[in-house]
Coordinates of C-alpha atoms in Angstrom, one line a residue:
X1 CA 105.6 128.5 118.0
X2 CA 102.1 127.1 117.2
X3 CA 100.9 123.9 118.8
X4 CA 97.9 121.7 118.0
X5 CA 97.0 118.4 119.7
X6 CA 94.4 115.8 118.8
X7 CA 93.6 112.4 117.4
X8 CA 94.7 112.4 113.7
X9 CA 92.9 110.9 110.7
X10 CA 94.1 110.5 107.1
X11 CA 94.8 113.8 105.5
X12 CA 91.9 115.5 103.6
X13 CA 92.8 116.6 100.1
X14 CA 91.6 118.9 97.4
X15 CA 92.5 118.9 93.8
X16 CA 93.9 122.2 92.4
X17 CA 97.0 123.4 90.6
X18 CA 98.7 121.4 93.4
X19 CA 96.9 119.1 95.8
X20 CA 95.8 120.9 99.0
X21 CA 96.3 119.0 102.3
X22 CA 94.6 119.4 105.6
X23 CA 95.3 117.3 108.7
X24 CA 92.4 116.5 111.0
X25 CA 93.4 116.6 114.6
X26 CA 90.4 115.9 116.8
X27 CA 87.9 118.8 116.3
X28 CA 90.6 120.9 114.6
X29 CA 92.0 120.9 111.1
X30 CA 95.5 122.1 110.2
X31 CA 96.3 123.3 106.7
X32 CA 99.6 121.7 105.8
X33 CA 100.7 123.2 102.5
X34 CA 101.7 126.5 104.2
X35 CA 104.1 124.5 106.5
X36 CA 106.2 123.2 103.6
X37 CA 109.7 124.5 104.0
X38 CA 109.3 124.9 107.7
X39 CA 110.6 122.8 110.6
X40 CA 107.7 120.7 111.8
X41 CA 107.6 118.5 114.9
X42 CA 105.0 115.7 115.6
X43 CA 105.0 114.0 119.0
X44 CA 103.0 110.9 119.8
X45 CA 101.5 111.2 123.3
X46 CA 101.1 107.4 123.7
X47 CA 97.3 107.5 123.5
X48 CA 95.4 105.7 120.7
X49 CA 91.7 105.9 120.1
X50 CA 89.8 103.6 117.8
X51 CA 88.7 105.4 114.6
X52 CA 85.4 103.5 114.6
X53 CA 84.2 103.3 118.2
X54 CA 86.5 105.8 120.0
X55 CA 87.5 103.4 122.7
X56 CA 91.1 103.7 123.9
X57 CA 93.4 100.9 122.7
X58 CA 97.0 99.9 123.3
X59 CA 97.5 98.8 119.7
X60 CA 96.0 99.8 116.4
X61 CA 94.9 97.4 113.7
X62 CA 94.3 98.1 110.0
X63 CA 95.1 101.8 110.2
X64 CA 93.3 102.8 113.3
X65 CA 90.9 100.2 114.6
X66 CA 90.8 98.5 118.0
X67 CA 90.9 94.7 118.0
X68 CA 87.1 94.2 118.5
X69 CA 86.2 96.5 115.7
X70 CA 88.9 95.0 113.5
X71 CA 87.4 91.5 114.0
X72 CA 83.8 92.7 113.7
X73 CA 83.5 95.4 111.0
X74 CA 83.0 94.4 107.3
X75 CA 85.2 97.4 106.3
X76 CA 88.2 95.6 108.0
X77 CA 87.6 92.3 106.2
X78 CA 90.1 90.7 103.8
X79 CA 87.9 91.3 100.8
X80 CA 88.4 95.1 101.1
X81 CA 91.9 94.4 99.8
X82 CA 90.8 91.6 97.5
X83 CA 87.4 92.7 96.1
X84 CA 87.2 89.7 93.8
X85 CA 86.6 87.7 97.1
X86 CA 83.7 90.0 98.2
X87 CA 81.9 88.5 101.1
X88 CA 78.7 90.4 100.3
X89 CA 78.6 88.7 96.9
X90 CA 79.2 85.4 98.6
X91 CA 76.4 86.0 101.1
X92 CA 78.9 85.9 104.1
X93 CA 79.3 89.6 104.8
X94 CA 79.7 90.5 108.5
X95 CA 77.5 93.5 108.0
X96 CA 75.1 93.0 105.0
X97 CA 73.6 96.5 105.3
X98 CA 77.1 98.0 105.1
X99 CA 77.8 95.8 102.1
X100 CA 74.6 96.8 100.4
X101 CA 75.5 100.5 100.8
X102 CA 79.2 100.2 100.0
X103 CA 79.8 97.2 97.8
X104 CA 76.6 96.6 95.9
X105 CA 76.9 99.9 94.1
X106 CA 78.7 101.1 91.0
X107 CA 82.5 101.1 91.1
X108 CA 85.1 102.4 88.6
X109 CA 88.1 100.5 87.3
X110 CA 90.9 102.9 86.6
X111 CA 94.5 103.2 85.4
X112 CA 96.9 105.4 87.3
X113 CA 100.5 106.4 87.0
X114 CA 102.0 106.2 90.4
X115 CA 105.4 104.6 90.5
X116 CA 104.5 103.4 87.0
X117 CA 101.3 102.1 85.4
X118 CA 98.8 100.4 87.8
X119 CA 95.2 99.3 87.7
X120 CA 92.8 99.9 90.6
X121 CA 89.1 100.3 91.6
X122 CA 87.2 102.9 93.6
X123 CA 83.7 104.2 94.3
X124 CA 82.6 107.3 92.4
X125 CA 82.6 109.2 95.7
X126 CA 86.4 108.5 96.1
X127 CA 87.4 110.1 92.7
X128 CA 89.9 111.8 92.7
X129 CA 90.7 111.2 96.4
X130 CA 91.7 107.6 95.8
X131 CA 94.2 108.7 93.1
X132 CA 95.7 111.4 95.3
X133 CA 96.1 109.0 98.2
X134 CA 98.1 106.7 96.0
X135 CA 100.4 109.4 94.8
X136 CA 99.2 109.2 91.2
X137 CA 100.5 111.9 88.8
X138 CA 97.9 110.8 86.2
X139 CA 94.7 108.8 86.3
X140 CA 91.9 107.7 84.0
X141 CA 88.7 105.8 84.6
X142 CA 88.4 103.0 82.1
X143 CA 85.2 101.1 83.1
X144 CA 82.1 101.5 85.2
X145 CA 80.9 98.3 86.8
X146 CA 77.8 97.4 88.8
X147 CA 79.4 96.2 92.0
X148 CA 82.6 96.0 94.0
X149 CA 82.8 92.3 93.4
X150 CA 82.7 92.6 89.7
X151 CA 85.2 95.5 89.7
X152 CA 87.6 93.1 91.5
X153 CA 87.0 90.4 88.9
X154 CA 87.8 92.8 86.1
X155 CA 90.8 94.1 88.0
X156 CA 92.2 90.6 88.5
X157 CA 92.1 90.0 84.7
X158 CA 93.9 93.3 83.9
X159 CA 96.4 92.7 86.7
X160 CA 97.8 89.8 84.7
X161 CA 99.8 92.4 82.7
X162 CA 99.4 95.6 84.7
X163 CA 100.6 96.1 88.3
X164 CA 97.8 96.4 90.9
X165 CA 100.0 97.9 93.7
X166 CA 102.1 101.0 94.0
X167 CA 105.8 100.7 94.7
X168 CA 105.5 103.4 97.4
X169 CA 109.3 103.9 97.8
X170 CA 109.7 104.6 94.1
X171 CA 106.6 106.9 94.2
X172 CA 108.2 109.0 96.9
X173 CA 111.4 109.5 95.0
X174 CA 110.0 111.6 92.3
X175 CA 107.3 112.1 89.6
X176 CA 106.7 109.1 87.4
X177 CA 107.5 109.5 83.6
X178 CA 104.3 110.7 81.9
X179 CA 102.5 108.1 79.8
X180 CA 99.6 107.9 77.4
X181 CA 96.8 106.4 79.5
X182 CA 94.3 106.6 76.7
X183 CA 96.5 104.4 74.6
X184 CA 97.1 102.0 77.5
X185 CA 93.3 101.8 78.0
X186 CA 92.8 100.9 74.4
X187 CA 95.5 98.3 74.5
X188 CA 93.9 96.7 77.6
X189 CA 90.5 96.6 76.0
X190 CA 91.9 94.7 73.0
X191 CA 94.1 92.4 75.1
X192 CA 91.3 91.4 77.4
X193 CA 88.3 91.5 75.0
X194 CA 87.4 87.9 75.5
X195 CA 87.6 88.1 79.3
X196 CA 85.5 91.3 79.3
X197 CA 82.9 89.6 77.1
X198 CA 82.8 86.6 79.4
X199 CA 82.2 88.8 82.5
X200 CA 79.4 90.6 80.6
X201 CA 77.8 87.3 79.6
X202 CA 77.9 86.1 83.2
X203 CA 76.8 89.3 84.9
X204 CA 74.8 91.1 82.2
X205 CA 75.7 93.2 79.3
X206 CA 75.2 96.4 81.2
X207 CA 77.2 95.3 84.3
X208 CA 80.4 96.6 82.7
X209 CA 80.4 99.8 80.7
X210 CA 83.7 100.5 79.0
X211 CA 84.5 104.2 79.1
X212 CA 85.7 105.5 75.8
X213 CA 85.4 109.3 76.3
X214 CA 87.1 110.0 79.6
X215 CA 89.9 112.5 79.8
X216 CA 93.0 111.7 81.9
X217 CA 93.4 113.7 85.1
X218 CA 96.8 115.3 85.9
X219 CA 97.7 115.6 89.6
X220 CA 100.6 117.8 90.9
X221 CA 101.8 117.4 94.5
X222 CA 103.3 120.1 96.8
X223 CA 106.8 118.8 97.0
X224 CA 109.9 121.0 96.9
X225 CA 112.5 118.2 97.0
X226 CA 112.2 114.4 96.8
X227 CA 114.4 112.1 98.9
X228 CA 117.1 110.0 97.2
X229 CA 116.7 107.3 99.9
X230 CA 113.3 106.7 101.5
X231 CA 113.4 106.1 105.2
X232 CA 110.0 105.3 106.8
X233 CA 109.3 107.0 110.2
X234 CA 107.2 105.1 112.7
X235 CA 105.5 106.3 115.9
X236 CA 105.5 102.7 117.2
X237 CA 109.3 103.0 117.3
X238 CA 109.9 106.7 118.0
X239 CA 107.6 109.1 119.8
X240 CA 108.9 112.2 118.0
X241 CA 109.2 112.9 114.3
X242 CA 110.9 116.2 113.4
X243 CA 112.5 117.8 110.4
X244 CA 112.0 120.3 107.6
X245 CA 108.8 119.4 105.7
X246 CA 109.9 119.1 102.1
X247 CA 106.5 118.1 100.7
X248 CA 103.5 115.9 100.8
X249 CA 102.6 113.1 98.4
X250 CA 99.9 110.5 98.7
X251 CA 99.3 110.2 102.4
X252 CA 103.0 110.8 103.2
X253 CA 104.7 113.7 104.8
X254 CA 108.2 114.1 103.3
X255 CA 110.7 115.4 105.8
X256 CA 114.4 115.8 105.3
X257 CA 114.7 113.1 108.0
X258 CA 112.4 110.5 106.4
X259 CA 108.8 110.0 105.3
X260 CA 105.7 109.5 107.5
X261 CA 102.6 107.7 106.4
X262 CA 99.9 109.6 108.2
X263 CA 97.2 107.1 107.3
X264 CA 99.0 104.3 109.1
X265 CA 98.6 106.2 112.4
X266 CA 94.9 107.0 112.3
X267 CA 93.6 107.4 115.9
X268 CA 97.0 108.3 117.3
X269 CA 97.0 111.4 119.5
X270 CA 99.7 113.7 118.2
X271 CA 101.0 117.0 119.2
X272 CA 101.9 119.2 116.2
X273 CA 104.4 122.1 116.7
X274 CA 105.8 124.5 114.1

């Protein structure tokens, strides 16, 4: 039996014929694809370390932060989930330098096929990581915009007719039916032509560049069997998660006993055995 122990972070991914997954555990990294089909045990030691400042904390906030960091850091603010309410754009950012580096830069608005069609935003550096983390089987950038705030404003318009969230339970039950993302992009451009023109009039003609020549990206996940019923496993309720690892999709480990969202438990000290 092999054992590895350490504070975990969200799984690192690489796009290939199938997505390759590695689990950071402290200073070590464990390749997970070779473990699919094996019995895997994860045990929570009861220790949690903040992913930002490394202090020990009894409770984790926002996927791995201690309470002081959760209250202090701009990356934990509500506008991260609602970029149209960007505090940097409003002049009220907790950390203006962080906002300058992370929000006042080009972002991409994209379409993805996760549990169905959805719209989302991401920085260039997070392509294709963002799509993989959401469990998308297809993805297509449709617009390049000059800031996170503006990407959020465009996303809000498109979200009137396209979902902006993934139904994670449905995503974990199988592969979504393939769709023509290029046709969907063109439909959206026609449907929201006036809103797009208004945003360009307000923020500058070059602030939004509609992308006509992008090719959809297909993503395959290492899953041997999908669950018919999705049961979420939670280290805050049980110290040990164990079962046959059937696959990995998004940031979820799919066991025959349930599914575990690794990202939710960033900073938890786990003991991995297989």
